[in-house]
């Protein structure tokens, strides 16, 4: 039975095109009853099941959605230097046109040619399992027909690309990403990646003294600046070929930061360093150098700022942070005040709804 027939005549649902994004609960319930697969698991097979980690919402009418998603973090440019953009009708990562790309090795088995939902989003260039480029194919929703290029032999992706894509895959499948310095929540990874993609698309005239970082990255991957764009448009609506170059530039940027070739001023750039950055040296061998006293207070303020940023997406962090801030506060009035302060910082109050003092 074809998917369309099964949906329309058997399950009473006429739309095939919303299956990947937001299938209605009634349909999922019937599918769960028929297949024996739990409802929660079925839900995670659509983009709707990835809210709020991969994206804040599927509603494209939220004002300042782009600003909230892509402009609260910074990697290549200092946060205050960036121009906040607002666009009408925007949703993170969902392309205007369907993307048909797949891994030639994953599709090697003619009996099991499953098209992964992750391949339908402009998130990865390579297959995280095989390290080869995803290739374009002709197909209908949910089904592979044939490769666009007649020679589908796998092409190995660069190390920078495979490292980035494996992290994205780890975020999607485990909910966190192991970075050199520490493990971060998947929500932070996706937002940081989207931030980086936007930074790479910033006109150089707006970057002031920091334009060199962008130039360095684009030269590093051998493409024209901003992948040849002169007008700004959000990543999701860019031409697919331009998006590939943007993703490759993001991978290159991460690689350059991680190998300490560049040290950009963005707040989250240090997440890619394996060791805390040492101060500039006076040229003497290390043992003869004066030991700089560690400024614990400064370190603590930095850690709290990072925790607040993560608490906006991670209920667990939000609760830990709240427990810390509530230390010594026993009366309901001060706790309420604290809740209001957390809400003001952009931490969703529902993250704290189950919070109880012991
Ligand atoms: Zn593969």
Coordinates of C-alpha atoms and ligand atoms in Angstrom, one line a residue:
X1 CA 0.0 0.0 0.0
X2 CA 1.3 3.5 -0.9
X3 CA 1.9 5.9 2.0
X4 CA -0.7 8.3 0.5
X5 CA -3.4 5.5 0.4
X6 CA -2.6 4.3 3.8
X7 CA -2.9 7.8 5.2
X8 CA -6.0 8.9 3.4
X9 CA -8.1 5.8 3.1
X10 CA -7.1 3.9 6.2
X11 CA -6.1 6.5 8.7
X12 CA -8.2 9.4 7.5
X13 CA -5.4 11.9 7.1
X14 CA -5.1 13.5 3.7
X15 CA -1.7 15.3 4.0
X16 CA 1.6 13.6 3.4
X17 CA 3.6 16.8 3.5
X18 CA 3.2 17.5 7.3
X19 CA 4.4 14.0 8.3
X20 CA 8.0 15.2 8.7
X21 CA 7.3 18.5 10.4
X22 CA 4.2 18.2 12.7
X23 CA 1.9 15.2 12.3
X24 CA -1.3 15.7 14.3
X25 CA -1.6 13.9 17.6
X26 CA -4.7 12.0 16.4
X27 CA -2.7 10.5 13.5
X28 CA 0.2 9.6 15.8
X29 CA -2.2 7.9 18.3
X30 CA -3.6 5.7 15.5
X31 CA -0.2 4.9 14.2
X32 CA 1.0 4.0 17.7
X33 CA -2.0 1.6 18.2
X34 CA -1.4 -0.1 14.8
X35 CA 2.4 -0.3 15.0
X36 CA 2.9 -0.9 18.7
X37 CA 5.6 1.8 18.7
X38 CA 5.2 4.2 21.7
X39 CA 3.7 7.6 21.0
X40 CA 6.8 9.4 22.4
X41 CA 9.0 7.6 20.0
X42 CA 6.8 8.3 17.1
X43 CA 6.7 12.0 18.0
X44 CA 10.5 12.2 17.9
X45 CA 10.4 11.0 14.3
X46 CA 9.1 14.5 13.2
X47 CA 10.6 17.9 13.7
X48 CA 7.9 18.8 16.2
X49 CA 9.4 16.1 18.5
X50 CA 12.7 18.1 18.5
X51 CA 11.2 21.3 20.0
X52 CA 12.6 23.0 22.1
X53 CA 16.1 21.6 21.5
X54 CA 16.6 22.0 17.8
X55 CA 14.2 24.9 17.5
X56 CA 12.3 27.1 19.9
X57 CA 8.9 26.6 18.2
X58 CA 7.3 25.5 14.9
X59 CA 5.2 28.7 14.9
X60 CA 6.6 31.0 12.3
X61 CA 4.7 34.1 13.5
X62 CA 6.7 34.7 16.7
X63 CA 8.2 38.2 16.7
X64 CA 12.0 38.3 17.3
X65 CA 12.3 34.5 16.9
X66 CA 15.5 34.9 14.9
X67 CA 17.0 37.3 17.5
X68 CA 16.2 34.9 20.4
X69 CA 17.6 32.0 18.5
X70 CA 20.7 33.2 16.7
X71 CA 21.8 36.5 18.4
X72 CA 22.1 35.6 22.1
X73 CA 25.4 33.7 21.6
X74 CA 28.6 34.8 19.8
X75 CA 31.6 33.0 18.4
X76 CA 33.4 35.0 15.7
X77 CA 32.3 38.5 16.6
X78 CA 31.7 40.2 19.9
X79 CA 28.0 40.2 20.7
X80 CA 27.6 44.0 20.8
X81 CA 29.0 44.4 17.4
X82 CA 26.3 42.4 15.6
X83 CA 23.3 43.9 13.9
X84 CA 20.1 42.4 15.2
X85 CA 17.9 41.3 12.3
X86 CA 14.3 40.7 12.3
X87 CA 12.5 38.7 9.6
X88 CA 8.8 38.0 9.3
X89 CA 7.9 34.3 9.3
X90 CA 11.0 32.5 10.3
X91 CA 11.7 29.1 11.8
X92 CA 15.2 27.7 12.6
X93 CA 16.6 25.1 10.2
X94 CA 13.5 24.5 8.2
X95 CA 14.3 25.2 4.5
X96 CA 11.8 26.8 2.1
X97 CA 12.4 24.0 -0.5
X98 CA 12.7 20.3 0.4
X99 CA 16.2 19.0 0.5
X100 CA 17.0 15.7 -1.2
X101 CA 20.4 14.5 0.0
X102 CA 21.4 11.1 1.3
X103 CA 24.5 9.0 2.2
X104 CA 25.5 6.6 -0.7
X105 CA 26.8 4.1 1.9
X106 CA 23.8 4.2 4.1
X107 CA 21.6 3.6 1.1
X108 CA 23.7 0.7 -0.2
X109 CA 21.2 -1.9 1.1
X110 CA 18.4 -1.9 -1.5
X111 CA 16.1 -3.6 1.0
X112 CA 16.5 -0.8 3.6
X113 CA 16.7 2.6 1.9
X114 CA 15.5 4.7 4.8
X115 CA 15.8 8.5 4.3
X116 CA 16.8 10.1 7.5
X117 CA 14.9 13.2 8.7
X118 CA 18.2 14.8 9.6
X119 CA 19.2 14.7 5.9
X120 CA 16.2 16.8 5.1
X121 CA 17.5 19.8 7.1
X122 CA 20.5 22.0 6.2
X123 CA 22.4 20.9 9.3
X124 CA 25.1 18.5 8.0
X125 CA 27.2 18.1 4.9
X126 CA 28.4 14.6 5.5
X127 CA 27.1 11.3 6.9
X128 CA 28.2 11.1 10.6
X129 CA 28.5 7.3 10.4
X130 CA 30.5 7.0 7.2
X131 CA 32.3 10.4 6.9
X132 CA 31.3 10.9 3.2
X133 CA 29.4 13.7 1.6
X134 CA 25.6 13.5 1.4
X135 CA 24.7 13.4 -2.3
X136 CA 21.8 14.8 -4.1
X137 CA 19.1 12.4 -5.3
X138 CA 15.8 12.4 -7.1
X139 CA 12.9 11.2 -5.0
X140 CA 9.4 11.6 -3.7
X141 CA 8.6 12.3 -0.1
X142 CA 10.1 9.5 2.0
X143 CA 11.4 7.5 -0.9
X144 CA 14.7 7.4 -2.8
X145 CA 14.4 7.0 -6.6
X146 CA 17.9 7.5 -8.1
X147 CA 21.1 9.6 -7.7
X148 CA 21.3 12.9 -9.4
X149 CA 24.9 12.2 -10.4
X150 CA 25.2 8.9 -12.2
X151 CA 28.3 8.0 -10.2
X152 CA 27.2 7.7 -6.6
X153 CA 30.6 6.5 -5.3
X154 CA 31.2 8.1 -1.9
X155 CA 33.4 11.2 -1.6
X156 CA 35.3 11.6 1.7
X157 CA 34.5 14.8 3.5
X158 CA 37.3 16.9 5.1
X159 CA 38.2 16.4 8.8
X160 CA 36.7 19.8 9.7
X161 CA 33.4 18.8 8.2
X162 CA 33.2 15.3 9.7
X163 CA 34.1 16.7 13.2
X164 CA 31.3 19.3 13.0
X165 CA 28.8 16.8 11.6
X166 CA 29.6 14.2 14.2
X167 CA 29.0 16.7 16.9
X168 CA 25.6 17.7 15.4
X169 CA 24.7 14.0 15.2
X170 CA 25.7 13.5 18.8
X171 CA 23.4 16.5 19.7
X172 CA 20.5 15.0 17.8
X173 CA 20.9 11.4 19.1
X174 CA 22.1 11.9 22.7
X175 CA 21.0 15.5 23.7
X176 CA 24.5 16.7 24.4
X177 CA 27.8 17.4 22.6
X178 CA 31.3 16.6 24.0
X179 CA 33.4 19.7 23.3
X180 CA 37.1 19.9 24.2
X181 CA 36.4 21.9 27.4
X182 CA 33.2 20.4 28.5
X183 CA 30.0 18.7 27.6
X184 CA 27.3 21.1 26.4
X185 CA 23.5 20.7 25.9
X186 CA 22.2 20.0 22.4
X187 CA 20.1 23.2 22.6
X188 CA 23.3 25.3 23.0
X189 CA 25.0 23.4 20.2
X190 CA 22.3 24.1 17.6
X191 CA 22.0 27.7 18.6
X192 CA 25.7 28.2 18.6
X193 CA 26.0 26.7 15.1
X194 CA 23.2 28.8 13.8
X195 CA 24.9 31.9 15.4
X196 CA 28.2 31.0 13.6
X197 CA 26.4 30.6 10.3
X198 CA 24.9 34.1 10.7
X199 CA 28.2 35.6 11.7
X200 CA 29.8 34.2 8.6
X201 CA 27.2 36.0 6.6
X202 CA 27.8 39.4 8.2
X203 CA 28.9 42.2 5.8
X204 CA 32.5 43.0 6.6
X205 CA 31.7 46.7 6.7
X206 CA 29.8 46.0 9.9
X207 CA 32.5 44.0 11.6
X208 CA 35.0 46.9 12.3
X209 CA 38.3 45.6 13.6
X210 CA 37.0 42.0 13.7
X211 CA 36.5 41.6 9.9
X212 CA 39.8 39.8 9.8
X213 CA 38.4 36.7 11.5
X214 CA 35.7 36.4 8.8
X215 CA 38.2 36.9 6.0
X216 CA 40.5 34.3 7.5
X217 CA 37.8 31.7 7.6
X218 CA 36.5 32.3 4.1
X219 CA 40.0 32.3 2.7
X220 CA 40.6 29.1 4.7
X221 CA 37.9 27.2 2.8
X222 CA 38.7 28.8 -0.6
X223 CA 35.3 30.4 -1.2
X224 CA 34.4 34.1 -1.9
X225 CA 33.5 36.1 1.2
X226 CA 30.0 35.3 2.5
X227 CA 29.8 32.7 -0.3
X228 CA 29.4 35.5 -2.7
X229 CA 26.3 37.0 -1.1
X230 CA 25.8 40.8 -1.2
X231 CA 22.3 41.0 0.3
X232 CA 21.6 39.5 3.7
X233 CA 19.0 36.8 3.9
X234 CA 18.5 34.3 6.7
X235 CA 20.3 31.0 6.3
X236 CA 17.2 28.9 5.8
X237 CA 16.1 30.9 2.7
X238 CA 19.5 30.9 1.0
X239 CA 20.2 29.0 -2.2
X240 CA 21.2 25.4 -1.4
X241 CA 24.6 25.7 -3.0
X242 CA 25.3 28.9 -0.9
X243 CA 24.1 27.1 2.3
X244 CA 26.7 24.3 1.6
X245 CA 29.5 26.8 1.4
X246 CA 28.2 28.5 4.6
X247 CA 28.2 25.1 6.5
X248 CA 31.7 24.4 5.2
X249 CA 32.8 27.8 6.4
X250 CA 31.3 27.1 9.8
X251 CA 33.2 23.8 10.0
X252 CA 36.4 25.6 9.0
X253 CA 35.9 28.3 11.6
X254 CA 35.5 25.7 14.3
X255 CA 38.6 23.9 13.1
X256 CA 40.6 27.2 13.1
X257 CA 39.4 28.1 16.6
X258 CA 40.1 24.6 18.0
X259 CA 43.6 24.5 16.6
X260 CA 44.2 28.1 18.0
X261 CA 45.0 29.5 14.6
X262 CA 42.4 32.3 15.3
X263 CA 41.2 33.5 18.7
X264 CA 38.0 35.4 18.0
X265 CA 36.3 37.5 20.7
X266 CA 32.9 35.7 20.7
X267 CA 31.8 34.5 24.2
X268 CA 31.3 30.9 23.2
X269 CA 34.5 30.6 21.1
X270 CA 36.4 29.4 24.2
X271 CA 34.3 26.3 24.4
X272 CA 36.4 24.9 21.5
X273 CA 39.7 25.3 23.4
X274 CA 41.0 22.3 25.2
X275 CA 42.8 24.3 27.9
X276 CA 42.0 27.6 29.6
X277 CA 43.7 30.3 27.6
X278 CA 47.0 31.3 29.1
X279 CA 48.0 35.0 29.2
X280 CA 50.6 36.3 26.9
X281 CA 54.1 35.3 27.8
X282 CA 57.1 37.5 28.5
X283 CA 59.3 35.1 26.5
X284 CA 61.0 33.5 29.5
X285 CA 60.7 29.7 30.0
X286 CA 57.6 28.8 31.9
X287 CA 59.3 27.8 35.2
X288 CA 60.9 31.3 35.5
X289 CA 57.7 33.1 34.9
X290 CA 55.8 34.6 37.8
X291 CA 52.7 32.7 38.6
X292 CA 49.7 34.8 37.9
X293 CA 47.2 34.6 40.8
X294 CA 43.9 33.1 39.6
X295 CA 41.0 35.6 39.9
X296 CA 38.4 33.2 41.3
X297 CA 35.7 35.9 41.4
X298 CA 36.1 36.7 37.7
X299 CA 36.0 32.9 36.9
X300 CA 32.8 32.6 38.9
X301 CA 31.1 35.4 37.2
X302 CA 32.0 33.9 33.8
X303 CA 30.7 30.5 34.9
X304 CA 27.4 32.0 36.1
X305 CA 27.0 33.9 32.8
X306 CA 27.5 30.6 30.9
X307 CA 25.1 28.8 33.2
X308 CA 22.4 31.5 32.7
X309 CA 22.8 31.1 28.9
X310 CA 22.4 27.4 29.1
X311 CA 19.5 27.6 31.6
X312 CA 17.5 29.3 28.9
X313 CA 17.2 25.9 27.1
X314 CA 18.1 23.3 29.7
X315 CA 15.6 22.7 32.5
X316 CA 18.2 20.8 34.5
X317 CA 20.6 23.7 34.5
X318 CA 17.8 26.1 35.3
X319 CA 16.9 24.1 38.4
X320 CA 20.5 23.8 39.6
X321 CA 21.0 27.5 39.1
X322 CA 17.8 28.3 40.9
X323 CA 18.9 26.1 43.8
X324 CA 22.2 27.9 44.0
X325 CA 20.5 31.4 43.8
X326 CA 17.9 30.3 46.4
X327 CA 20.5 29.4 48.9
X328 CA 19.5 30.7 52.3
X329 CA 16.1 32.0 51.0
X330 CA 13.3 30.2 52.8
X331 CA 10.3 32.6 52.5
X332 CA 8.0 32.3 49.6
X333 CA 8.2 36.1 48.9
X334 CA 12.0 36.0 48.1
X335 CA 11.6 32.9 46.1
X336 CA 8.9 34.5 44.0
X337 CA 11.1 37.5 43.5
X338 CA 13.9 35.2 42.4
X339 CA 11.5 33.5 39.9
X340 CA 10.7 36.8 38.4
X341 CA 14.4 37.6 38.1
X342 CA 15.0 34.3 36.3
X343 CA 12.1 35.0 33.9
X344 CA 13.6 38.4 33.2
X345 CA 16.9 36.6 32.2
X346 CA 14.9 34.7 29.6
X347 CA 14.8 31.4 31.6
X348 CA 11.3 29.9 31.0
X349 CA 9.3 29.8 34.3
X350 CA 8.0 26.3 33.4
X351 CA 11.5 25.0 33.9
X352 CA 11.2 25.8 37.5
X353 CA 7.6 24.8 38.0
X354 CA 8.6 21.5 39.6
X355 CA 11.2 23.1 41.9
X356 CA 10.7 22.4 45.5
X357 CA 13.0 23.4 48.4
X358 CA 14.1 20.4 50.4
Ligands
LIG1 ZN1 26.2 6.8 5.8

